[in-house]
Amino acid sequence: MSDDISSLKMLQKKHGGWYLGMEFFIGKVGIVERVNDGGNVLVKYANHNNRKLCLNPDALKKIPEFAIGDNVKIIEDIQRVKEYQKRSGEWNDEMASILGKTAIVKEVLSDDYLCVSVPQIVLRPGDYWRLDPKCCEKVSNSDDRENSCDRDDSDSGSGLGNLLQKLLLENLGTPPLDGLVKDAARGNIQNVREFIKNQRSEIDVKCSNRTALQVASGKGHEDIVLMLLEAGADLEIQDDDGDTALHYSSYRDQPEVMEILLSKGANTKAVNDKHFSALHIAVSSESVKCVGVLLEHSAAVNIQDSNGNTPLHLAITNKNDDIVGMLINDPEIDFIIRNKPGFNALHHAALKGNDFATEMILEKHRDIVDVKIDDGFTALHVAAVKGYKDIIETLLTVGQAQIDIRGKHQMTPLHFAVRKCYMGSIELLISKEADINAEDRNGNTCLHLAVSNRKKSIRKDSEILKKVSDT
């Protein structure tokens, strides 16, 4: 049913009328049972006690039927998405990052909502974006090529779960030269041995864009991987997404195969079309063993992906303490590298609320605590804007950050905490002797900001006014 209640009431005249309770079904998805002689549409809402409504056809919008595995495009209009998401209250500012992007339907919930993963956005394993179906437009699977680091979502629940599709070769055709790739995928070691004996020069032939070494690496067939390498298979051949055999072993969490490939000289600096190294993939999919193997073989830890993120940036986002610790303790790690938004590892830890990473970075490299990004923000400003009290405390105690350091518009961290109405952060900063009389570029003190915000949140700002005034 459409969203505008006043328009709906007009439409319902002479079409069954408008009565108490109908507003509950605005935005709900139902099933058309029939159209009567008067042109009215009888709609059943199966998820709401099979309630039936007689509606004007102009009051209805056809909603595409979604199924698990469907590719959908999230609409770009932020105001529409916010409005649609009101039904469950599920909107947060991070959702702006997925607007206009292609996603994969992971689950269709009983309340009509969709759980989707967005390959470009990394989430913790098992986490998805929960969207009203009206936020999504169905697209053809053939129109959407998943990037080679599709995370379940990616971070996608697991980080790269849907990349398993790269390795589903069971349905390959069987022309003569396809046989090797198919046998390598299925683990048919005898057939692989016979192929090598009779057609060694064709060992790197591709089927569906993959070599035998790549699929065997992804499937974890160690004996076949060894056999192919000893027969001269090329370690560094890339598929159409730029992935090598080492990438395949990383996608599918195959640390033993990875050991073999690295012992034979696989290049840890190789990147695919999204500029992901095998280490990026292992970190994104939270494969602690694969990360460990790569670091033991001196994998390049500072390579940046197409968004400028190093493996450490990705690990901080995932909040996997084991992997964060492994990377931070690597002797080659560079904490200064910035991603495209301009955040180094410490800024990123503050942005993501990762206190473990914040503390570890400061213990290793305390002198970057007051480094500013291009708009003048330090990690302390970022933490204040986000309201992460624990990060603020770590930056002040472990990092000895300058508490009144000036950022954008000459504002201090306390200015931002007051403007955002974060009581816990305000109390902490004041207890640490932040200057409550500091003025921004417009001459505003924290008290000015608290007063100007008063209309937005009377109760909370009254507490802030009292806190600032009493100090």
XYZ file of C-alpha atoms in Angstrom, residues 52 75 112 132 139 167 174 178 205 231 251 257 335 346 353-355 371 388 396 414-415 443 463 465:
25
model
C -8.130 -8.679 4.033
C 17.671 3.035 -4.122
C 8.549 -8.758 4.647
C 12.237 -2.575 3.740
C 18.223 -6.566 -10.980
C 34.648 -22.273 -7.179
C 33.302 -31.407 -20.542
C 37.908 -28.728 -19.660
C 44.380 -24.126 -19.678
C 54.486 -30.229 -13.303
C 38.829 -16.981 -0.238
C 47.268 -25.034 0.527
C 50.207 3.167 11.056
C 44.311 5.344 14.656
C 34.811 2.426 18.128
C 37.555 -0.199 18.346
C 39.122 0.407 21.753
C 47.925 13.743 13.865
C 32.795 6.763 22.037
C 43.689 10.739 26.832
C 34.414 19.094 24.088
C 32.665 21.393 21.609
C 33.313 32.764 19.400
C 21.572 18.308 31.914
C 23.739 23.192 30.669
